mmCIF file of C-alpha atoms in Angstrom:
data_model
loop_
_atom_site.group_PDB
_atom_site.id
_atom_site.type_symbol
_atom_site.label_atom_id
_atom_site.label_comp_id
_atom_site.label_asym_id
_atom_site.label_seq_id
_atom_site.Cartn_x
_atom_site.Cartn_y
_atom_site.Cartn_z
ATOM 1 C CA PRO A 1 15.388 -0.043 -21.759
ATOM 2 C CA SER A 2 13.513 -3.174 -22.586
ATOM 3 C CA TYR A 3 11.287 -4.701 -20.164
ATOM 4 C CA THR A 4 9.679 -8.506 -19.473
ATOM 5 C CA LEU A 5 6.789 -8.916 -17.537
ATOM 6 C CA ARG A 6 6.303 -12.042 -15.658
ATOM 7 C CA TYR A 7 2.677 -13.784 -15.002
ATOM 8 C CA PHE A 8 -0.083 -15.614 -15.814
ATOM 9 C CA ASN A 9 -1.832 -15.944 -19.417
ATOM 10 C CA MET A 10 -4.684 -13.920 -18.074
ATOM 11 C CA ILE A 11 -6.094 -10.429 -17.362
ATOM 12 C CA GLY A 12 -5.460 -10.581 -13.656
ATOM 13 C CA ARG A 13 -3.311 -8.246 -12.039
ATOM 14 C CA ALA A 14 -1.035 -7.447 -14.907
ATOM 15 C CA GLU A 15 -3.363 -6.179 -17.562
ATOM 16 C CA ALA A 16 -2.924 -2.457 -16.374
ATOM 17 C CA CYS A 17 0.936 -3.218 -16.605
ATOM 18 C CA ARG A 18 0.630 -4.748 -20.455
ATOM 19 C CA LEU A 19 -1.306 -1.589 -21.393
ATOM 20 C CA LEU A 20 0.679 0.407 -19.556
ATOM 21 C CA LEU A 21 3.860 -1.039 -21.424
ATOM 22 C CA THR A 22 2.330 -0.749 -24.779
ATOM 23 C CA ALA A 23 1.035 2.946 -24.322
ATOM 24 C CA ALA A 24 4.635 3.770 -23.684
ATOM 25 C CA LYS A 25 6.024 2.168 -26.898
ATOM 26 C CA VAL A 26 8.582 0.160 -25.200
ATOM 27 C CA LYS A 27 10.140 -3.177 -26.076
ATOM 28 C CA TRP A 28 8.559 -6.047 -24.189
ATOM 29 C CA THR A 29 7.725 -9.278 -23.592
ATOM 30 C CA GLU A 30 6.047 -11.690 -21.650
ATOM 31 C CA GLU A 31 6.662 -14.619 -19.527
ATOM 32 C CA HIS A 32 4.800 -17.159 -18.067
ATOM 33 C CA PRO A 33 6.519 -19.048 -15.633
ATOM 34 C CA GLU A 34 5.432 -22.828 -14.576
ATOM 35 C CA TRP A 35 3.227 -22.632 -11.666
ATOM 36 C CA PRO A 36 3.720 -22.846 -8.602
ATOM 37 C CA GLN A 37 7.438 -24.288 -9.500
ATOM 38 C CA GLU A 38 8.611 -21.215 -10.228
ATOM 39 C CA LYS A 39 7.382 -19.312 -7.125
ATOM 40 C CA GLU A 40 10.180 -19.571 -4.700
ATOM 41 C CA LYS A 41 12.046 -18.243 -7.599
ATOM 42 C CA GLN A 42 10.410 -14.863 -7.503
ATOM 43 C CA PRO A 43 11.619 -12.269 -4.981
ATOM 44 C CA PHE A 44 8.329 -12.007 -2.730
ATOM 45 C CA GLY A 45 6.801 -15.775 -4.292
ATOM 46 C CA HIS A 46 4.348 -13.859 -6.570
ATOM 47 C CA LEU A 47 3.383 -12.524 -9.987
ATOM 48 C CA PRO A 48 3.522 -9.720 -11.506
ATOM 49 C CA VAL A 49 7.197 -9.550 -11.487
ATOM 50 C CA LEU A 50 8.785 -6.830 -14.229
ATOM 51 C CA ILE A 51 12.285 -6.739 -14.992
ATOM 52 C CA GLU A 52 13.887 -3.831 -16.298
ATOM 53 C CA LYS A 53 17.184 -4.304 -18.795
ATOM 54 C CA ARG A 54 18.694 -0.700 -19.233
ATOM 55 C CA ALA A 55 21.433 -0.203 -21.967
ATOM 56 C CA ASP A 56 24.624 0.009 -19.010
ATOM 57 C CA GLY A 57 23.337 -3.969 -18.962
ATOM 58 C CA SER A 58 21.969 -3.380 -15.389
ATOM 59 C CA GLU A 59 18.745 -4.415 -14.323
ATOM 60 C CA LEU A 60 15.928 -3.570 -12.048
ATOM 61 C CA VAL A 61 13.759 -6.122 -11.001
ATOM 62 C CA LEU A 62 10.394 -4.937 -9.242
ATOM 63 C CA SER A 63 7.250 -6.832 -7.751
ATOM 64 C CA GLU A 64 3.577 -5.436 -6.981
ATOM 65 C CA SER A 65 1.319 -4.548 -9.261
ATOM 66 C CA SER A 66 0.398 -1.298 -7.719
ATOM 67 C CA THR A 67 4.428 -0.298 -8.027
ATOM 68 C CA ILE A 68 5.299 -1.306 -11.267
ATOM 69 C CA GLU A 69 2.092 0.368 -12.658
ATOM 70 C CA ARG A 70 3.085 3.698 -10.679
ATOM 71 C CA PHE A 71 6.692 3.118 -11.799
ATOM 72 C CA LEU A 72 5.588 2.736 -15.246
ATOM 73 C CA ALA A 73 3.281 5.404 -15.421
ATOM 74 C CA ARG A 74 5.419 7.874 -13.693
ATOM 75 C CA THR A 75 8.748 7.062 -16.124
ATOM 76 C CA TYR A 76 6.224 7.263 -19.360
ATOM 77 C CA GLY A 77 4.439 10.112 -18.792
ATOM 78 C CA PHE A 78 0.900 8.744 -17.567
ATOM 79 C CA LEU A 79 1.092 9.832 -14.152
ATOM 80 C CA PRO A 80 2.293 13.541 -13.445
ATOM 81 C CA LEU A 81 5.411 13.912 -11.708
ATOM 82 C CA ASP A 82 3.551 16.861 -9.455
ATOM 83 C CA PRO A 83 3.091 14.826 -6.565
ATOM 84 C CA THR A 84 -0.430 16.821 -6.008
ATOM 85 C CA GLN A 85 -1.785 15.749 -9.504
ATOM 86 C CA SER A 86 -0.357 12.149 -9.386
ATOM 87 C CA ALA A 87 -2.105 11.401 -5.847
ATOM 88 C CA ILE A 88 -5.263 12.298 -7.164
ATOM 89 C CA GLN A 89 -5.165 9.510 -10.350
ATOM 90 C CA GLU A 90 -3.464 7.223 -7.578
ATOM 91 C CA GLN A 91 -6.485 7.164 -5.224
ATOM 92 C CA ILE A 92 -8.388 6.322 -8.070
ATOM 93 C CA ARG A 93 -6.356 2.931 -8.900
ATOM 94 C CA ASP A 94 -6.208 2.268 -4.732
ATOM 95 C CA GLU A 95 -9.624 2.258 -4.554
ATOM 96 C CA GLN A 96 -10.473 -0.015 -7.442
ATOM 97 C CA TRP A 97 -8.390 -2.752 -5.652
ATOM 98 C CA ASP A 98 -10.134 -2.406 -2.039
ATOM 99 C CA VAL A 99 -13.414 -3.290 -4.194
ATOM 100 C CA LEU A 100 -11.727 -5.717 -6.593
ATOM 101 C CA ASN A 101 -10.275 -7.664 -3.433
ATOM 102 C CA ALA A 102 -13.175 -7.581 -1.628
ATOM 103 C CA PHE A 103 -14.681 -9.849 -4.282
ATOM 104 C CA ILE A 104 -11.857 -11.784 -4.856
ATOM 105 C CA PHE A 105 -12.184 -12.482 -1.149
ATOM 106 C CA VAL A 106 -15.824 -13.858 -2.043
ATOM 107 C CA ILE A 107 -14.690 -16.115 -4.600
ATOM 108 C CA MET A 108 -11.957 -18.003 -2.823
ATOM 109 C CA VAL A 109 -13.822 -18.566 0.550
ATOM 110 C CA HIS A 110 -16.278 -21.477 0.970
ATOM 111 C CA GLY A 111 -18.723 -21.389 3.910
ATOM 112 C CA ASP A 112 -21.912 -19.749 3.028
ATOM 113 C CA GLU A 113 -21.709 -17.482 5.832
ATOM 114 C CA ASP A 114 -18.264 -16.334 4.593
ATOM 115 C CA LYS A 115 -19.555 -15.506 1.234
ATOM 116 C CA LYS A 116 -22.508 -13.729 2.259
ATOM 117 C CA ALA A 117 -21.209 -11.739 4.387
ATOM 118 C CA GLY A 118 -17.905 -10.733 2.036
ATOM 119 C CA MET A 119 -20.801 -10.093 -0.760
ATOM 120 C CA ASP A 120 -22.168 -7.714 1.280
ATOM 121 C CA ARG A 121 -18.786 -6.137 1.918
ATOM 122 C CA PHE A 122 -18.592 -6.294 -1.899
ATOM 123 C CA ASN A 123 -21.647 -4.409 -2.936
ATOM 124 C CA ASP A 124 -21.053 -2.036 -0.905
ATOM 125 C CA LEU A 125 -17.780 -0.725 -1.955
ATOM 126 C CA PHE A 126 -18.581 -1.316 -5.521
ATOM 127 C CA ASN A 127 -21.683 0.690 -5.163
ATOM 128 C CA ARG A 128 -19.528 3.846 -3.814
ATOM 129 C CA MET A 129 -16.893 3.063 -6.575
ATOM 130 C CA VAL A 130 -19.315 3.532 -9.213
ATOM 131 C CA LYS A 131 -20.919 6.651 -7.868
ATOM 132 C CA VAL A 132 -17.264 8.423 -7.449
ATOM 133 C CA HIS A 133 -16.375 7.714 -10.905
ATOM 134 C CA MET A 134 -19.059 8.732 -13.056
ATOM 135 C CA GLY A 135 -19.288 12.009 -10.691
ATOM 136 C CA ILE A 136 -15.321 12.596 -11.614
ATOM 137 C CA LEU A 137 -16.261 11.527 -15.111
ATOM 138 C CA ASN A 138 -18.911 13.761 -15.351
ATOM 139 C CA ALA A 139 -16.870 16.853 -13.850
ATOM 140 C CA ASN A 140 -14.470 16.415 -16.720
ATOM 141 C CA ALA A 141 -15.316 18.547 -19.325
ATOM 142 C CA ASN A 142 -14.712 16.433 -22.244
ATOM 143 C CA LYS A 143 -16.488 13.362 -20.430
ATOM 144 C CA LYS A 144 -13.985 11.131 -22.587
ATOM 145 C CA HIS A 145 -11.280 10.788 -19.966
ATOM 146 C CA LEU A 146 -11.026 10.776 -16.212
ATOM 147 C CA PHE A 147 -8.620 14.108 -15.946
ATOM 148 C CA GLY A 148 -7.376 16.191 -18.720
ATOM 149 C CA ASP A 149 -7.555 15.314 -22.166
ATOM 150 C CA LYS A 150 -5.423 12.339 -23.213
ATOM 151 C CA LEU A 151 -4.936 9.222 -21.694
ATOM 152 C CA SER A 152 -3.592 8.855 -18.392
ATOM 153 C CA PHE A 153 -3.118 6.413 -15.871
ATOM 154 C CA ALA A 154 -6.225 6.480 -13.689
ATOM 155 C CA ASP A 155 -7.907 5.911 -17.449
ATOM 156 C CA ILE A 156 -6.392 2.712 -18.056
ATOM 157 C CA MET B 1 9.103 23.458 14.417
ATOM 158 C CA ALA B 2 6.445 26.728 13.622
ATOM 159 C CA SER B 3 5.192 26.607 9.998
ATOM 160 C CA THR B 4 6.085 29.375 7.675
ATOM 161 C CA THR B 5 3.253 31.224 5.723
ATOM 162 C CA ASN B 6 4.482 28.846 2.583
ATOM 163 C CA THR B 7 4.148 25.565 4.240
ATOM 164 C CA PRO B 8 0.734 23.691 4.263
ATOM 165 C CA SER B 9 -0.891 22.592 7.458
ATOM 166 C CA TYR B 10 -2.751 19.015 7.698
ATOM 167 C CA THR B 11 -5.634 17.623 8.846
ATOM 168 C CA LEU B 12 -6.041 13.735 9.435
ATOM 169 C CA ARG B 13 -9.050 12.198 9.642
ATOM 170 C CA TYR B 14 -9.172 8.552 10.579
ATOM 171 C CA PHE B 15 -10.060 6.059 13.558
ATOM 172 C CA ASP B 16 -8.448 6.385 17.235
ATOM 173 C CA GLY B 17 -6.173 3.750 16.690
ATOM 174 C CA ILE B 18 -2.881 2.345 14.811
ATOM 175 C CA GLY B 19 -4.735 0.937 11.887
ATOM 176 C CA LEU B 20 -3.833 2.720 8.316
ATOM 177 C CA GLY B 21 -3.569 6.009 10.088
ATOM 178 C CA GLU B 22 -0.448 6.177 12.456
ATOM 179 C CA SER B 23 2.242 5.730 9.206
ATOM 180 C CA ILE B 24 0.637 9.057 8.168
ATOM 181 C CA ARG B 25 0.578 10.450 11.843
ATOM 182 C CA LEU B 26 4.632 9.298 11.691
ATOM 183 C CA LEU B 27 5.052 11.029 8.350
ATOM 184 C CA LEU B 28 3.328 13.892 9.266
ATOM 185 C CA THR B 29 6.016 14.491 12.384
ATOM 186 C CA ALA B 30 8.793 13.585 10.309
ATOM 187 C CA ALA B 31 7.855 16.299 7.856
ATOM 188 C CA ASN B 32 7.559 18.764 10.825
ATOM 189 C CA VAL B 33 4.668 20.211 9.642
ATOM 190 C CA GLU B 34 1.706 21.645 11.500
ATOM 191 C CA TRP B 35 -1.306 19.014 11.558
ATOM 192 C CA THR B 36 -4.280 18.249 13.204
ATOM 193 C CA GLU B 37 -6.634 15.177 13.885
ATOM 194 C CA GLU B 38 -10.253 14.601 13.634
ATOM 195 C CA HIS B 39 -12.134 11.486 14.727
ATOM 196 C CA PRO B 40 -15.208 11.328 12.492
ATOM 197 C CA GLU B 41 -18.425 9.865 14.121
ATOM 198 C CA TRP B 42 -19.001 6.688 12.570
ATOM 199 C CA PRO B 43 -20.788 5.346 10.238
ATOM 200 C CA GLN B 44 -22.735 9.100 10.670
ATOM 201 C CA GLU B 45 -20.072 10.732 8.656
ATOM 202 C CA LYS B 46 -19.290 7.994 5.989
ATOM 203 C CA PRO B 47 -21.389 9.986 3.315
ATOM 204 C CA ASN B 48 -19.524 12.602 3.999
ATOM 205 C CA GLN B 49 -16.114 11.406 2.815
ATOM 206 C CA PRO B 50 -14.867 11.261 -0.604
ATOM 207 C CA PHE B 51 -14.876 7.528 -1.170
ATOM 208 C CA GLY B 52 -16.838 6.966 1.762
ATOM 209 C CA ARG B 53 -14.087 5.342 3.908
ATOM 210 C CA LEU B 54 -10.972 7.026 6.344
ATOM 211 C CA PRO B 55 -8.132 7.633 6.165
ATOM 212 C CA VAL B 56 -8.877 11.041 4.493
ATOM 213 C CA LEU B 57 -5.524 13.433 4.149
ATOM 214 C CA VAL B 58 -6.991 17.452 4.132
ATOM 215 C CA GLU B 59 -4.131 19.886 3.046
ATOM 216 C CA LYS B 60 -5.157 23.439 3.962
ATOM 217 C CA SER B 61 -3.999 25.968 1.415
ATOM 218 C CA THR B 62 -2.518 29.284 2.232
ATOM 219 C CA ASP B 63 -3.365 31.166 -0.427
ATOM 220 C CA GLY B 64 -6.760 30.834 -0.521
ATOM 221 C CA SER B 65 -7.479 28.111 -2.701
ATOM 222 C CA PRO B 66 -9.666 25.099 -2.159
ATOM 223 C CA ASP B 67 -8.132 22.606 0.289
ATOM 224 C CA PHE B 68 -7.061 19.609 -1.150
ATOM 225 C CA VAL B 69 -8.237 16.109 0.147
ATOM 226 C CA ILE B 70 -6.916 12.817 -1.235
ATOM 227 C CA CYS B 71 -7.683 9.283 0.012
ATOM 228 C CA GLU B 72 -6.323 5.794 0.101
ATOM 229 C CA SER B 73 -3.630 5.350 3.112
ATOM 230 C CA SER B 74 -1.046 4.164 0.665
ATOM 231 C CA ASN B 75 -1.643 7.265 -1.487
ATOM 232 C CA ILE B 76 -1.510 9.885 1.070
ATOM 233 C CA GLU B 77 1.667 8.218 2.429
ATOM 234 C CA ARG B 78 3.394 7.970 -0.527
ATOM 235 C CA TYR B 79 2.154 11.817 -1.349
ATOM 236 C CA LEU B 80 3.675 12.997 2.115
ATOM 237 C CA ALA B 81 6.666 10.893 1.400
ATOM 238 C CA ARG B 82 7.493 12.644 -1.759
ATOM 239 C CA THR B 83 6.566 16.130 -0.708
ATOM 240 C CA TYR B 84 8.803 16.097 2.517
ATOM 241 C CA GLY B 85 11.775 13.739 1.380
ATOM 242 C CA LEU B 86 11.002 10.244 2.879
ATOM 243 C CA LEU B 87 10.539 8.602 -0.227
ATOM 244 C CA PRO B 88 13.930 9.678 -2.923
ATOM 245 C CA ALA B 89 13.416 11.294 -6.262
ATOM 246 C CA ASP B 90 15.194 8.764 -8.331
ATOM 247 C CA LEU B 91 12.126 6.559 -9.536
ATOM 248 C CA ARG B 92 13.961 3.235 -9.303
ATOM 249 C CA LYS B 93 14.959 3.842 -5.595
ATOM 250 C CA ALA B 94 11.152 5.281 -4.630
ATOM 251 C CA ALA B 95 9.775 2.234 -6.504
ATOM 252 C CA LEU B 96 12.049 -0.454 -4.195
ATOM 253 C CA GLN B 97 10.556 1.331 -1.133
ATOM 254 C CA GLU B 98 6.806 1.356 -2.454
ATOM 255 C CA GLN B 99 6.799 -2.464 -3.278
ATOM 256 C CA LEU B 100 7.820 -3.459 0.174
ATOM 257 C CA ARG B 101 4.928 -0.980 1.363
ATOM 258 C CA ASP B 102 2.571 -3.104 -1.069
ATOM 259 C CA GLN B 103 3.709 -6.417 -0.281
ATOM 260 C CA MET B 104 3.138 -5.790 3.390
ATOM 261 C CA MET B 105 -0.532 -4.842 2.595
ATOM 262 C CA ASP B 106 -0.456 -8.474 1.105
ATOM 263 C CA VAL B 107 0.202 -10.161 4.448
ATOM 264 C CA VAL B 108 -2.146 -7.814 6.223
ATOM 265 C CA ILE B 109 -4.770 -8.589 4.059
ATOM 266 C CA ALA B 110 -4.219 -12.555 4.142
ATOM 267 C CA PHE B 111 -4.308 -12.060 8.079
ATOM 268 C CA SER B 112 -7.706 -10.087 7.763
ATOM 269 C CA GLY B 113 -9.049 -12.930 5.754
ATOM 270 C CA TYR B 114 -7.767 -15.780 8.137
ATOM 271 C CA ALA B 115 -9.774 -12.856 10.848
ATOM 272 C CA ARG B 116 -12.922 -12.992 9.085
ATOM 273 C CA SER B 117 -13.038 -16.775 8.116
ATOM 274 C CA ILE B 118 -15.912 -18.144 9.403
ATOM 275 C CA SER B 119 -16.292 -21.608 8.934
ATOM 276 C CA GLU B 120 -13.460 -24.221 9.845
ATOM 277 C CA GLU B 121 -12.246 -25.307 6.752
ATOM 278 C CA ASP B 122 -11.843 -21.654 5.786
ATOM 279 C CA LYS B 123 -10.319 -20.412 8.799
ATOM 280 C CA LYS B 124 -7.937 -23.552 8.401
ATOM 281 C CA ALA B 125 -6.644 -22.748 5.247
ATOM 282 C CA ARG B 126 -6.835 -18.732 5.765
ATOM 283 C CA LYS B 127 -4.424 -20.179 8.527
ATOM 284 C CA GLU B 128 -1.572 -21.620 6.586
ATOM 285 C CA ALA B 129 -1.777 -18.980 3.752
ATOM 286 C CA PHE B 130 -1.433 -16.376 6.173
ATOM 287 C CA GLU B 131 1.652 -18.233 8.154
ATOM 288 C CA GLU B 132 3.441 -18.607 4.766
ATOM 289 C CA ILE B 133 3.520 -15.179 3.149
ATOM 290 C CA PHE B 134 4.369 -13.719 6.785
ATOM 291 C CA GLU B 135 7.145 -15.918 6.955
ATOM 292 C CA LYS B 136 8.509 -15.503 3.866
ATOM 293 C CA PHE B 137 7.928 -11.858 4.497
ATOM 294 C CA ILE B 138 9.910 -11.895 7.303
ATOM 295 C CA ALA B 139 12.962 -13.729 5.882
ATOM 296 C CA LEU B 140 12.706 -10.895 2.948
ATOM 297 C CA LEU B 141 13.132 -7.923 4.852
ATOM 298 C CA THR B 142 15.705 -9.661 7.202
ATOM 299 C CA LYS B 143 17.876 -10.209 3.940
ATOM 300 C CA ILE B 144 17.523 -6.509 2.823
ATOM 301 C CA LEU B 145 18.396 -4.958 6.613
ATOM 302 C CA GLN B 146 21.247 -7.486 6.014
ATOM 303 C CA ASP B 147 21.950 -6.310 2.850
ATOM 304 C CA ASN B 148 21.900 -2.704 4.173
ATOM 305 C CA GLY B 149 24.710 -3.731 6.995
ATOM 306 C CA SER B 150 22.268 -4.357 9.825
ATOM 307 C CA THR B 151 22.131 -0.976 10.824
ATOM 308 C CA GLY B 152 18.278 -1.188 11.669
ATOM 309 C CA ARG B 153 17.714 0.586 8.277
ATOM 310 C CA LEU B 154 16.254 -0.802 5.158
ATOM 311 C CA PHE B 155 17.297 1.593 2.652
ATOM 312 C CA GLY B 156 20.293 4.342 3.053
ATOM 313 C CA ASP B 157 21.787 5.634 6.261
ATOM 314 C CA SER B 158 18.727 7.736 6.875
ATOM 315 C CA LEU B 159 15.144 7.255 7.828
ATOM 316 C CA SER B 160 12.896 6.334 4.715
ATOM 317 C CA TYR B 161 9.081 5.831 3.846
ATOM 318 C CA ALA B 162 9.980 1.851 3.908
ATOM 319 C CA ASP B 163 11.527 2.054 7.628
ATOM 320 C CA ILE B 164 8.222 3.842 8.521
ATOM 321 C CA ALA B 165 5.634 1.498 7.059
ATOM 322 C CA ILE B 166 7.710 -1.718 8.092
ATOM 323 C CA TYR B 167 7.414 -0.509 11.742
ATOM 324 C CA ILE B 168 3.610 0.557 11.892
ATOM 325 C CA PHE B 169 3.348 -2.922 10.450
ATOM 326 C CA PHE B 170 4.666 -4.947 13.615
ATOM 327 C CA LYS B 171 3.321 -2.252 15.572
ATOM 328 C CA ASN B 172 -0.327 -3.336 14.236
ATOM 329 C CA LEU B 173 0.602 -7.148 14.899
ATOM 330 C CA ILE B 174 2.435 -7.112 17.863
ATOM 331 C CA LEU B 175 0.114 -4.271 19.745
ATOM 332 C CA ASP B 176 -3.293 -4.324 18.460
ATOM 333 C CA PHE B 177 -3.873 -7.760 16.646
ATOM 334 C CA VAL B 178 -4.928 -10.095 19.046
ATOM 335 C CA ARG B 179 -7.975 -8.501 19.585
ATOM 336 C CA LEU B 180 -8.785 -9.801 16.147
ATOM 337 C CA VAL B 181 -7.040 -13.504 16.674
ATOM 338 C CA ALA B 182 -6.042 -14.591 20.512
ATOM 339 C CA ASP B 183 -3.026 -16.096 20.007
ATOM 340 C CA ILE B 184 -1.253 -14.249 17.116
ATOM 341 C CA VAL B 185 1.333 -12.773 19.062
ATOM 342 C CA ASP B 186 2.511 -16.338 20.875
ATOM 343 C CA TYR B 187 2.956 -17.193 16.784
ATOM 344 C CA ALA B 188 4.452 -13.965 15.479
ATOM 345 C CA LYS B 189 6.800 -12.754 18.465
ATOM 346 C CA PRO B 190 9.138 -15.842 18.158
ATOM 347 C CA LYS B 191 9.590 -15.219 14.658
ATOM 348 C CA VAL B 192 10.574 -11.296 14.488
ATOM 349 C CA THR B 193 14.593 -11.860 14.011
ATOM 350 C CA SER B 194 17.410 -9.385 15.562
ATOM 351 C CA GLU B 195 17.766 -7.390 12.300
ATOM 352 C CA ILE B 196 14.085 -6.371 12.423
ATOM 353 C CA ILE B 197 13.814 -5.643 16.196
ATOM 354 C CA LYS B 198 17.082 -3.398 15.272
ATOM 355 C CA LEU B 199 14.855 -1.665 12.716
ATOM 356 C CA ILE B 200 11.831 -1.034 15.285
ATOM 357 C CA SER B 201 13.986 0.624 17.534
ATOM 358 C CA THR B 202 15.859 2.177 15.001
ATOM 359 C CA VAL B 203 12.275 4.314 14.173
ATOM 360 C CA GLU B 204 11.684 4.613 17.820
ATOM 361 C CA THR B 205 14.496 6.423 18.898
ATOM 362 C CA ASP B 206 15.169 8.672 15.624
ATOM 363 C CA PRO B 207 14.976 12.158 16.620
ATOM 364 C CA LYS B 208 12.600 13.422 13.615
ATOM 365 C CA LEU B 209 9.767 11.113 15.572
ATOM 366 C CA THR B 210 10.784 10.537 18.904
ATOM 367 C CA LYS B 211 8.188 13.174 19.982
ATOM 368 C CA PHE B 212 5.398 11.064 18.834
ATOM 369 C CA VAL B 213 6.435 7.743 18.091
ATOM 370 C CA LEU B 214 5.592 6.322 20.844
ATOM 371 C CA LYS B 215 2.097 7.791 21.716
ATOM 372 C CA SER B 216 0.563 4.776 20.337
ATOM 373 C CA GLY B 217 2.854 1.755 22.304
ATOM 374 C CA ASP B 218 6.240 0.926 22.923
ATOM 375 C CA LEU B 219 7.010 -1.779 20.200
ATOM 376 C CA THR B 220 10.357 -2.038 21.376
ATOM 377 C CA ALA B 221 10.110 -3.250 24.738
ATOM 378 C CA ALA B 222 7.118 -5.450 23.016
ATOM 379 C CA VAL B 223 9.279 -7.384 21.195
ATOM 380 C CA SER B 224 11.946 -7.563 22.858
ATOM 381 C CA ALA B 225 10.408 -8.839 26.322
#
């Protein structure tokens, strides 16, 4: 199959999707829809959106960056199919976005009180995340990957 | 009903409330496995959790190997749903369900931003942002339910992960979030469509869930009144 990724021309919430498509060595292109003109045309009214075109002509349209990432990672072997092994990697990705969403909240609010409360929460989450990740890296013998000895979903 | 020697048993660590734990409780119930719950002292027990937060799921092994411990509510949900057949093994079909749960979380995050905002300027902007994403979500869910024949199920013809996740979203919104935003039910309840009410009652009357689902409240009654 070949893929089209619709997003903005930035890292944002789509870079992991781009890296997974690249690592999977599939044909893919990118579209940067006019925004907000194209908002209403997207299934959930936001980006990223992934379109998979299969050889039989059928299409799958997915939204939600974390769903898109997991779908590509599972399909192309970057996430184990075994639910137990997969869950250990997925929780790292989910945790990381809790931290990033907390930071995004700080960027978007205007009041000083809102910003301070937001930053306190972000700092707490971020410091904990760094501690956890260092623990996992140190526990993996080769110290170059988070899990196993080749590129995985969690690494990306 | 009794677990075999090969079926694991589970401990859920969470707070005593619906929040991000109730979907997990319903999945454990539907899976028909043995499970218990712990309510850790908070924040004293924070450093004892793998990521410093709740929920945490402990899967107790049956062969003496170490317990399997995972965090992150959506990760726990997907793990149980895949393991116990509430998410299809087909990757594409699973992705169509998972994206709804992720989108639901976007709506909850928008609500949370609104509930947390302090200045008048932010409160107004965040209220508008929440209402926009919420109303779009309602329209999307209603369409999916209609496309599936208005049977009260989002996908297929039996209880699915997506049904549970969306049911819990409305349960939080209607029965719990009033403590965060006083007029949320006045705003949200009239917008709940008849298709969604049917989803709610289909979940609450599913034989796999009936022994547990109403313990946290009768949502069908609350949205129909």
